[in-house]
Coordinates of C-alpha atoms in Angstrom, one line a residue:
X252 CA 25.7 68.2 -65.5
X253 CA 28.0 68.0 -62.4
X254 CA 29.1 64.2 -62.0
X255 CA 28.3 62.4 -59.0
X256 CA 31.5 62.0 -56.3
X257 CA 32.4 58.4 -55.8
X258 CA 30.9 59.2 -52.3
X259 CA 27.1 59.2 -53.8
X260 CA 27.6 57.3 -56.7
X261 CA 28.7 54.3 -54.3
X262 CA 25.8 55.2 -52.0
X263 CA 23.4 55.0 -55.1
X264 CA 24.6 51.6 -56.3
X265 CA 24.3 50.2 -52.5
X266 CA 21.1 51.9 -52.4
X267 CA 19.6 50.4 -55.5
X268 CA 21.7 46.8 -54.8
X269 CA 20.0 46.8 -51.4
X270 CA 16.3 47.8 -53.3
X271 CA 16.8 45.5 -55.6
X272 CA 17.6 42.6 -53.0
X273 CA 14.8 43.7 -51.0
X274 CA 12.3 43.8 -53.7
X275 CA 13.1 40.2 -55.0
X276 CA 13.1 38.8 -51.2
X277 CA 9.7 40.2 -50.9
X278 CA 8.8 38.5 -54.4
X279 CA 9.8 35.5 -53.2
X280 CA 8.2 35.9 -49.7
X281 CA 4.8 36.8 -51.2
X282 CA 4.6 34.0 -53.5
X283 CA 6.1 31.6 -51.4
X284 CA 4.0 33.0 -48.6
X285 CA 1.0 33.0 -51.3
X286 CA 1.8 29.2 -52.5
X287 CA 1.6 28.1 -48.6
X288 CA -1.6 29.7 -47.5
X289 CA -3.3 28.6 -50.3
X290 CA -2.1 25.0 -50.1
X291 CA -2.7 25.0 -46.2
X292 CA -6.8 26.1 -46.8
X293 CA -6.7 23.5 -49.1
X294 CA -5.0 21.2 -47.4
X295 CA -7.6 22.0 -44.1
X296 CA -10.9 21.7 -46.5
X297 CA -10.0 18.2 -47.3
X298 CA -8.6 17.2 -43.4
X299 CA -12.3 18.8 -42.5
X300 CA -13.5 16.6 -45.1
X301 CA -11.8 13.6 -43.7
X302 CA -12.5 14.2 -40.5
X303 CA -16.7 14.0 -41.0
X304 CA -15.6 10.3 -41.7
X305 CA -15.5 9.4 -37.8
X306 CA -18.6 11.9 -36.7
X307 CA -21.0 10.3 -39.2
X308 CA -23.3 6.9 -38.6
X309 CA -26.1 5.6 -38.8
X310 CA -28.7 3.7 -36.5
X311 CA -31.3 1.6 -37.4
X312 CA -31.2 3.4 -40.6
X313 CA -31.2 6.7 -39.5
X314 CA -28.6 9.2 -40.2
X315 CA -26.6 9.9 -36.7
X316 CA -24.2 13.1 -36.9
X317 CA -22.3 13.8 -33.9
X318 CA -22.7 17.6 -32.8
X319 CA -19.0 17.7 -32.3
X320 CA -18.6 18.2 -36.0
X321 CA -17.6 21.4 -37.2
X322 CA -19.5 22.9 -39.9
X323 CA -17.4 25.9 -39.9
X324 CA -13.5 26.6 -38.8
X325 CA -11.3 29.4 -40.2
X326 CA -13.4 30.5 -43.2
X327 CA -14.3 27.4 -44.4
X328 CA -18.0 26.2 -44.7
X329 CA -18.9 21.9 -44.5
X330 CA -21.7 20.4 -45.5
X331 CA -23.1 17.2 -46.2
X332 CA -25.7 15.8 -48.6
X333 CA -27.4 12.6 -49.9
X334 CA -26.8 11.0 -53.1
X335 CA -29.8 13.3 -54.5
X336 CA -27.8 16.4 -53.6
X337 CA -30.5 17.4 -50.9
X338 CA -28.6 19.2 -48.0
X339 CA -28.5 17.3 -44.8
X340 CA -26.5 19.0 -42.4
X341 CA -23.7 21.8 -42.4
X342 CA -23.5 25.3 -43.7
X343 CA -22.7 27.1 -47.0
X344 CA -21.3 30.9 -47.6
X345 CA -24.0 33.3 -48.7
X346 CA -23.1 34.3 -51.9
X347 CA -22.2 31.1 -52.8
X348 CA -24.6 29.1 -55.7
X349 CA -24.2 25.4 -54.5
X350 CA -25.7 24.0 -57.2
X351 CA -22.2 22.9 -58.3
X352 CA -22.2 19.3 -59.7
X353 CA -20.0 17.3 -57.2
X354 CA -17.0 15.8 -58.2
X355 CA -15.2 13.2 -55.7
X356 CA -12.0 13.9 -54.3
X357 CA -11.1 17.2 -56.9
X358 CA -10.3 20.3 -55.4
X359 CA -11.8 22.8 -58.1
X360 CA -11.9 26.7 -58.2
X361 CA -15.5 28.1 -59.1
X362 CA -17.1 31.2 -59.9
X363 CA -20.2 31.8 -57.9
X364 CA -22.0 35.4 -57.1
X365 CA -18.8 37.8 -58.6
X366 CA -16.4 36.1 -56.0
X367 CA -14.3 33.0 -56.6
X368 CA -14.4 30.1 -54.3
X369 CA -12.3 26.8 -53.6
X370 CA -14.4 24.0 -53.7
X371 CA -13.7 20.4 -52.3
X372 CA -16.4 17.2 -52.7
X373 CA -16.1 13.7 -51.7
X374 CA -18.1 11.2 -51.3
X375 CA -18.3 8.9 -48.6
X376 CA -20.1 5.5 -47.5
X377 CA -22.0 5.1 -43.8
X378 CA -22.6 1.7 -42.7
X379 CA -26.2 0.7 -42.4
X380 CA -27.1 4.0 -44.5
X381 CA -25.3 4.3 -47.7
X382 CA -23.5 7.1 -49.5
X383 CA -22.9 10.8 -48.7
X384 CA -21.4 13.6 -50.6
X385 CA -19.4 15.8 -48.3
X386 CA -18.2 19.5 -49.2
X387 CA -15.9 21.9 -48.2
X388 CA -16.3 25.5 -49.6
X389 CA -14.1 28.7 -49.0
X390 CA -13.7 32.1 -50.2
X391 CA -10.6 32.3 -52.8
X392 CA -10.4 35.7 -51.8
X393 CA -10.0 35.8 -48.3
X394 CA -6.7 33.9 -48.8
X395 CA -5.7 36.6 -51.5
X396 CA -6.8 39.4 -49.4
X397 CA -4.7 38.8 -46.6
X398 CA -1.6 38.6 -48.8
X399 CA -3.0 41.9 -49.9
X400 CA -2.7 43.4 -46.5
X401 CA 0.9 42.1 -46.4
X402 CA 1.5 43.7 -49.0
X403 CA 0.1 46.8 -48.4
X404 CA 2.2 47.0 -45.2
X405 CA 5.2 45.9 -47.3
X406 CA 5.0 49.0 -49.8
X407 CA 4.4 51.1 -46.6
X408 CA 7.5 49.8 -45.6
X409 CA 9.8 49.6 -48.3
X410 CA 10.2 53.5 -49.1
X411 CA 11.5 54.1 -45.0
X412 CA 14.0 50.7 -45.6
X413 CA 15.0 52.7 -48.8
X414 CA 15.7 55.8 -46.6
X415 CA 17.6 53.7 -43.9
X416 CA 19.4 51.9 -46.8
X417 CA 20.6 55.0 -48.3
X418 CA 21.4 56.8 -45.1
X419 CA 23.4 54.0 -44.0
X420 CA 25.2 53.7 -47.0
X421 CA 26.0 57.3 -47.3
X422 CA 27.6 56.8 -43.6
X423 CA 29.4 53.9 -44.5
X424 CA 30.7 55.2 -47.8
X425 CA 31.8 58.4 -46.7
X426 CA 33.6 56.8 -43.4
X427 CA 35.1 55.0 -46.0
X428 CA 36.5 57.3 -47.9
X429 CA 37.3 59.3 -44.9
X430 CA 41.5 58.7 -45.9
X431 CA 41.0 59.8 -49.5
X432 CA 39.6 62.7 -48.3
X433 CA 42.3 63.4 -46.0
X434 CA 45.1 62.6 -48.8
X435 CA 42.4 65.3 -51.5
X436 CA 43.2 67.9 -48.9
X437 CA 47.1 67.5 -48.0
X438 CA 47.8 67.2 -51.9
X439 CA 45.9 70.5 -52.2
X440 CA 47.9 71.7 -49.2
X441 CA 50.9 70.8 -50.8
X442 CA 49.9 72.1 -54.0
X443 CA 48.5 75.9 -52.5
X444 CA 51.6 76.3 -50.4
X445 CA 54.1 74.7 -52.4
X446 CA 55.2 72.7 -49.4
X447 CA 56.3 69.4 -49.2
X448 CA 57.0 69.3 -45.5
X449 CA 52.9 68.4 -45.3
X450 CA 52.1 64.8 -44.6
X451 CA 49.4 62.6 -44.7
X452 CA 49.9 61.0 -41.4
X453 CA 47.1 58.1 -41.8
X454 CA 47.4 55.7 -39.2
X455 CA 45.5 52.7 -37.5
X456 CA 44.7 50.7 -40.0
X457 CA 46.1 48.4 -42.5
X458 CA 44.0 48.5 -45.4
X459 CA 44.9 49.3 -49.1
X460 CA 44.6 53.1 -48.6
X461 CA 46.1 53.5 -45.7
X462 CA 49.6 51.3 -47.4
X463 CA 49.0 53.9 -50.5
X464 CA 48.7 57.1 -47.7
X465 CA 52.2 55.5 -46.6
X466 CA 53.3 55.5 -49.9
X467 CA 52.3 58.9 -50.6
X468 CA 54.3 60.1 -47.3
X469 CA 57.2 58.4 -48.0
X470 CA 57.0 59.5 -51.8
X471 CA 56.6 63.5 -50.6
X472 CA 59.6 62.7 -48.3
X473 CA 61.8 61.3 -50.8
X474 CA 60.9 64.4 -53.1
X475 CA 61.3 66.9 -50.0
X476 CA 64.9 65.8 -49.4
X477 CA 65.7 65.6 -52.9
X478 CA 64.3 69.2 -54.0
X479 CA 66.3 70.3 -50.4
X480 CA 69.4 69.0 -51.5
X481 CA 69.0 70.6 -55.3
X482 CA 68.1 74.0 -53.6
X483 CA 71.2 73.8 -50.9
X484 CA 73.5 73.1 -54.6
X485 CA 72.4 75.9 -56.2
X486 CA 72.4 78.1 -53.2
X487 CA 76.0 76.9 -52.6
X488 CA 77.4 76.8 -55.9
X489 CA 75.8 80.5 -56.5
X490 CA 77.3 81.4 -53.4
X491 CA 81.0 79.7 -54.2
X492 CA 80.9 80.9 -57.6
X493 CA 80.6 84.5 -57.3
X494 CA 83.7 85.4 -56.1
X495 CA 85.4 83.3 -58.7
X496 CA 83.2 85.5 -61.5
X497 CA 83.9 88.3 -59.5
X498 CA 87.4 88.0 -60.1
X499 CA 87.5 87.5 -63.7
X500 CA 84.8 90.5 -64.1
X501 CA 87.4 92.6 -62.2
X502 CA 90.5 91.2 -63.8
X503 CA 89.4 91.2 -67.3
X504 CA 88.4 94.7 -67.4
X505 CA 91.8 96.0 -65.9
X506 CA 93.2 93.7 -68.6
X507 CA 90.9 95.9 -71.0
X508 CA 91.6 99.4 -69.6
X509 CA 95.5 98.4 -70.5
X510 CA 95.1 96.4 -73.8
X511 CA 96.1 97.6 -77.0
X512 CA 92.9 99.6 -78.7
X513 CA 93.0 96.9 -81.0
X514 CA 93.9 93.3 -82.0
X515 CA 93.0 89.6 -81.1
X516 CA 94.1 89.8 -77.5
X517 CA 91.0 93.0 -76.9
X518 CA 88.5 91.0 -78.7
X519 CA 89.3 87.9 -76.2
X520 CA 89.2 90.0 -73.2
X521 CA 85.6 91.6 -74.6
X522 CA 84.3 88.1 -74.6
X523 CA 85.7 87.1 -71.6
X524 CA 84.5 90.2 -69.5
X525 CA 80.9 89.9 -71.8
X526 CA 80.6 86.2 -70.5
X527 CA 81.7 86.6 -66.8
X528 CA 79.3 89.9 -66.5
X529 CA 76.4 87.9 -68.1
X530 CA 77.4 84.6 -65.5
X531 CA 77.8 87.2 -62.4
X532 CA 73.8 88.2 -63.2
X533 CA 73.6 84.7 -63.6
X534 CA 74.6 83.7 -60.4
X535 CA 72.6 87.1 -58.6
X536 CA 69.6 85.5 -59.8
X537 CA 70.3 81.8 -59.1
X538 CA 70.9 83.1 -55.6
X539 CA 68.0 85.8 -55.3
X540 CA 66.1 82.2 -56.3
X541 CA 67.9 79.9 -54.0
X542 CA 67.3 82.0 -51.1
X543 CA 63.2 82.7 -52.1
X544 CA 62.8 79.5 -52.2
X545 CA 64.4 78.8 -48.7
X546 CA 62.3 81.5 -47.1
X547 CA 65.6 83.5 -46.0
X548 CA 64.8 86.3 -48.8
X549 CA 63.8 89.1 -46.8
X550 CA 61.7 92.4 -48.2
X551 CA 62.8 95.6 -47.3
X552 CA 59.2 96.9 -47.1
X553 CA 58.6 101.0 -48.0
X554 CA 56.1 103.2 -49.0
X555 CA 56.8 103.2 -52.9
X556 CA 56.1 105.4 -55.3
X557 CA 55.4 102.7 -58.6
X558 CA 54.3 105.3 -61.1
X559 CA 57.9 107.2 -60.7
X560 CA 59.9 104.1 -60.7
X561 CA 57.6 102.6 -63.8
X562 CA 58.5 105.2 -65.4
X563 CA 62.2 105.4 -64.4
X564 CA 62.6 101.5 -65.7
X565 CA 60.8 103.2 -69.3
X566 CA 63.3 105.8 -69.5
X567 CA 66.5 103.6 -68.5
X568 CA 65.2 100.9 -71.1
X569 CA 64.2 103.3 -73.8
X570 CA 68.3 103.1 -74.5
X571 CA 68.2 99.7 -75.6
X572 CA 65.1 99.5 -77.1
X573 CA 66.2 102.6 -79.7
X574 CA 68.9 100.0 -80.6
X575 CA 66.5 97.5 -81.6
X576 CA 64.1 100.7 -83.8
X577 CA 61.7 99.7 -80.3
X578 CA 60.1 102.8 -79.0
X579 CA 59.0 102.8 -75.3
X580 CA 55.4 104.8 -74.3
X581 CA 54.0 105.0 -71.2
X582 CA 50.6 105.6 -69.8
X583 CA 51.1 105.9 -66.0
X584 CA 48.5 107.3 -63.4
X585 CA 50.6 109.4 -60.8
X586 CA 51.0 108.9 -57.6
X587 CA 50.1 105.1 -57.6
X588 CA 51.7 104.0 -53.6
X589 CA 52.6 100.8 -52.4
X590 CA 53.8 99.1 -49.8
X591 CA 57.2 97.0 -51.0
X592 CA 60.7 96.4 -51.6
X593 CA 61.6 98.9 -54.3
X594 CA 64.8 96.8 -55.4
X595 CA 62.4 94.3 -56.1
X596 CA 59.6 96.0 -58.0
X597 CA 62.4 97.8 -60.0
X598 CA 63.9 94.4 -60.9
X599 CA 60.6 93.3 -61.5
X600 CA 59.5 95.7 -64.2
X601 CA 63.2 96.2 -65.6
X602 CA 63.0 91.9 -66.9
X603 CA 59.9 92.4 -67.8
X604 CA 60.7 95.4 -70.1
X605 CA 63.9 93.7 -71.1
X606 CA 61.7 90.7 -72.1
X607 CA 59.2 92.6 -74.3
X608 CA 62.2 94.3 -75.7
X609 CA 64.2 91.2 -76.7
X610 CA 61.1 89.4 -78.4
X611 CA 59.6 92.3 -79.9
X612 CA 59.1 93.4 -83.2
X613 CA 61.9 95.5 -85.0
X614 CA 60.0 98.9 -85.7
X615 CA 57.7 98.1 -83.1
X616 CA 56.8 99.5 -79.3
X617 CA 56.7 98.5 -75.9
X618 CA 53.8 100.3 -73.5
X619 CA 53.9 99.9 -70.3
X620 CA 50.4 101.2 -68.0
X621 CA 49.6 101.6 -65.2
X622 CA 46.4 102.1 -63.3
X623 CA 45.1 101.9 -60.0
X624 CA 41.9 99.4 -59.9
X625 CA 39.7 99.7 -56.3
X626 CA 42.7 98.5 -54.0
X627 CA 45.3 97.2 -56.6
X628 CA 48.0 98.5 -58.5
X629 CA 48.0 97.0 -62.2
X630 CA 50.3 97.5 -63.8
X631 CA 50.9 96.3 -67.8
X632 CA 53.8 95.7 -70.1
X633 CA 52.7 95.1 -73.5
X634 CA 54.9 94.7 -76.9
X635 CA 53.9 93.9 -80.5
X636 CA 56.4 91.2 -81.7
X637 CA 56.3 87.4 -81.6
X638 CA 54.0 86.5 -78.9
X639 CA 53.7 82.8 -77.3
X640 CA 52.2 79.8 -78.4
X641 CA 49.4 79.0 -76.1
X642 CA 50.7 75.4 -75.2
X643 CA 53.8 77.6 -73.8
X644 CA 52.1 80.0 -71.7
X645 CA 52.4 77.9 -69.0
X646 CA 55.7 77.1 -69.3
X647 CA 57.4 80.7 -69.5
X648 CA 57.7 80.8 -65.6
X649 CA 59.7 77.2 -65.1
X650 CA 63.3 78.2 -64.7
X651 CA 65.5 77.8 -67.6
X652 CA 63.0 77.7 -70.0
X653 CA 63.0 79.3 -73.3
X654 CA 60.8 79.5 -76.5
X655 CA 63.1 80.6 -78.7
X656 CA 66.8 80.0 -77.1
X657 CA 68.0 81.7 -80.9
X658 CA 66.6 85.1 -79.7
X659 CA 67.3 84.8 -76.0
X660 CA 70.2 87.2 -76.4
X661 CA 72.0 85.6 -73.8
X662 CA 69.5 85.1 -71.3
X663 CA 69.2 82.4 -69.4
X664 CA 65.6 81.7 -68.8
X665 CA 65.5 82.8 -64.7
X666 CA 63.7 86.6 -65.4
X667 CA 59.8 85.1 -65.9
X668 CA 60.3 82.8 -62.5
X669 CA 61.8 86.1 -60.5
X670 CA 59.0 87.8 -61.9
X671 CA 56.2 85.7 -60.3
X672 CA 58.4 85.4 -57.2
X673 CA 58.7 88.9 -56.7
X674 CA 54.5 89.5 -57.3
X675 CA 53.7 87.0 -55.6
X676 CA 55.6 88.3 -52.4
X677 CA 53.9 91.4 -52.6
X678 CA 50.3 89.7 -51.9
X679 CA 50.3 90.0 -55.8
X680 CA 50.0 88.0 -58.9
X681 CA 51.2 88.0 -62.6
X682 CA 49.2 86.5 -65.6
X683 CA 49.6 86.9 -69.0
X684 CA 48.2 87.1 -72.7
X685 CA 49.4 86.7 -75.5
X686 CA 48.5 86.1 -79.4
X687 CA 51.3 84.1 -81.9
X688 CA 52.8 86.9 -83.9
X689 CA 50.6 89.5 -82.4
X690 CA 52.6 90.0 -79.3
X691 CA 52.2 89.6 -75.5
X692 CA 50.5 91.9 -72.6
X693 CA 51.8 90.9 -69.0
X694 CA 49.9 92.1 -66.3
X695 CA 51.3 92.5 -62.5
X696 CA 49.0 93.1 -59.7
X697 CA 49.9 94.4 -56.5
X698 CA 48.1 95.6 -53.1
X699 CA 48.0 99.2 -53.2
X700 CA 49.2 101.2 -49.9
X701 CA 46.1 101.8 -47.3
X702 CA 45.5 105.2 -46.5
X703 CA 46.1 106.0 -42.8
X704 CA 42.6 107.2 -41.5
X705 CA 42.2 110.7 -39.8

């Protein structure tokens, strides 16, 4: 299962934090809420009670109760009665059974006609008439049912505070995390375009992500200027360099077309002009590179005819692969067009070829294919020698590096990173496959040419 973004899993926790808050304040609300209603009926059955005290006398023997005496108020029922327990004045609830036994000055609960009923006695003493039981009766229930009805309204109203809750917190999360957002999408700018010109830019506030957005600009400028500075010294020392290798290309070879056929001195001169020939491609592709990454390296876009010069690079490769017992098939659909520099694709296919060639398998073959697919040209070099671990793959197209340096043959690790350059400024890409002694299949994909329409 997908996981949550820290967007809605923050939300949820608020969510369930403010449920959980909400559900224990209404816990405590209902029972205090509960606790006091109770305890005020109570409390107003025994004041009721009390308050019989000063409506009750008695003349010349006679009971006297003053009409102004309440036998009812708020759901509670007063009544009064002789020491015998016959009822003398006041009222009792209807489904109540008041043949209770009284008990002076004890608030009781009773059960009485399937309903449950507070019940409050005491007994008092009129001058010049003797004593009086007084009682106070009130549904339990009507207390309890009003709570009820809170309640009710309360679980009405909890799943709409749960709504606003989450809603609110989603609004307040995601404004929060509004500036990671923002640095999520520049890193991924950075990444797609491979530019490190992109910023940030979060200002306003002063909170811990906008100091890390700052941190993050000034690290990205700090790696701009410093990857600026390493592509201006290869550009420059490529650039100072040639004519110096030029020199010694040139020089050593006239020193070789007037050396001795043999001897010591011929052999030096070999290695010399060997070394400054493999330095002078050296430097062409450290430029080619340098000048790529700079943006300055212009196609010059043609119509191109890749099936012929596929099979050009076969045939002008199939030389050095008979020196290695390498045989070279092709498998080319004709007439595949495309639109692109043909310098490029040549050198494109030509270090590729040369790479299968160098790391494959003595006896072996290279094949290169190629077939148009809908709108692309795909194009495949495949060889049967040593193949690529799969924790390399990815790192065959950094610069400089190399597997197996033993078998690089002199190379110096540069052909892989021009080949993805070159694709890639087609409007194409390069991937590759390979299996540990089973050999390697490298694909290139480019945008065939569109067909003018009559």
């Amino acid at each position: 299962m997908k996981r949550l973004s820290i967007t809605w899993r923050v939300t949820l926790l608020y969510t369930l934090l403010m449920v959980l808050l909400a559900g224990l304040s209404l816990g405590f609300l209902f029972h205090a809420g509960a606790q006091t209603a109770r305890q005020e009926k109570l409390t107003r059955m025994q004041s009721m009670v009390e308050e019989s005290r000063r409506e009750i006398e008695a003349k010349d023997g006679e009971l006297d109760i003053d009409r102004d005496l309440e036998a009812f108020d708020d759901g509670i029922y007063l009544s009064i009665y002789d020491t015998a327990g016959l009822p003398l004045y006041g009222f009792v609830p209807r489904n109540f059974d008041n043949s209770a036994v009284f008990s002076d000055g004890e608030l009781r609960t009773v059960e009485s006609g399937g309903r449950s009923w507070y019940l409050y006695d005491e007994q008092i003493t009129v001058e010049g008439y003797g004593a009086l039981w007084v009682r106070s009766v009130t549904a339990a229930d009507a207390v309890d049912s009003t709570l009820g009805t809170l309640q009710h309204t309360a679980l009405l109203v909890l799943p709409v505070f749960v709504v606003l809750a989450a809603v609110c917190g989603y609004l307040v999360t995601r404004q929060a995390f509004a500036p990671v957002r923002q640095i999520t999408r520049t890193a991924r700018q950075i990444v797609a375009g491979n530019d490190l010109s992109q910023r940030i830019g979060l200002t306003g506030r002063r909170d811990e992500i906008y100091t890390l957005a700052g941190e993050f600009d000034a690290m990205f400028a700090r790696l701009q200027s410093a990857f600026e500075r390493e592509k201006q010294f290869t550009d420059d020392a490529s650039h100072e360099l040639r004519t110096p290798t030029a020199v010694i290309l040139s020089q050593s070879e006239y020193a070789l077309n007037h050396a001795a056929p043999e001897g010591e001195t011929r052999a030096a001169l070999e290695s010399i002009h060997t070394q400054a020939a493999r330095m002078a491609a050296l430097l062409s592709q450290l430029l080619l590179l340098a000048r790529a990454d700079a943006g300055r390296q212009v196609l010059q876009r043609e119509s191109v005819n890749l099936s012929e010069l596929v099979e050009m690079v076969a045939e002008t490769e199939a030389e050095q692969a008979a020196a290695q017992k390498i045989t070279v098939e092709t498998d080319l659909e004709p007439d595949v067009l495309v639109q692109g520099d043909e310098t490029m694709l040549m050198r494109l296919f030509i270090n590729l070829t040369e790479n299968a060639i160098r790391y494959g398998r003595p006896g072996g073959q290279v094949r290169l294919t190629l077939r148009r697919e809908k709108d692309q040209a795909v194009a495949a070099v495949t060889d049967d020698g040593i193949g690529i671990a799969p924790e390399h793959l990815d790192k065959i197209w950094q610069r400089f590096w190399q597997e197996d340096p033993a078998r690089s043959d002199g190379g110096a690790g540069l052909g892989l990173a021009m080949v993805r350059w070159i694709a890639e400024a087609h409007g194409g890409h390069v991937q590759v496959e390979s299996t540990p002694g089973a050999g390697s299949t490298f694909t290139v994909s480019i945008p065939c040419e569109k067909k003018e329409k009559s």
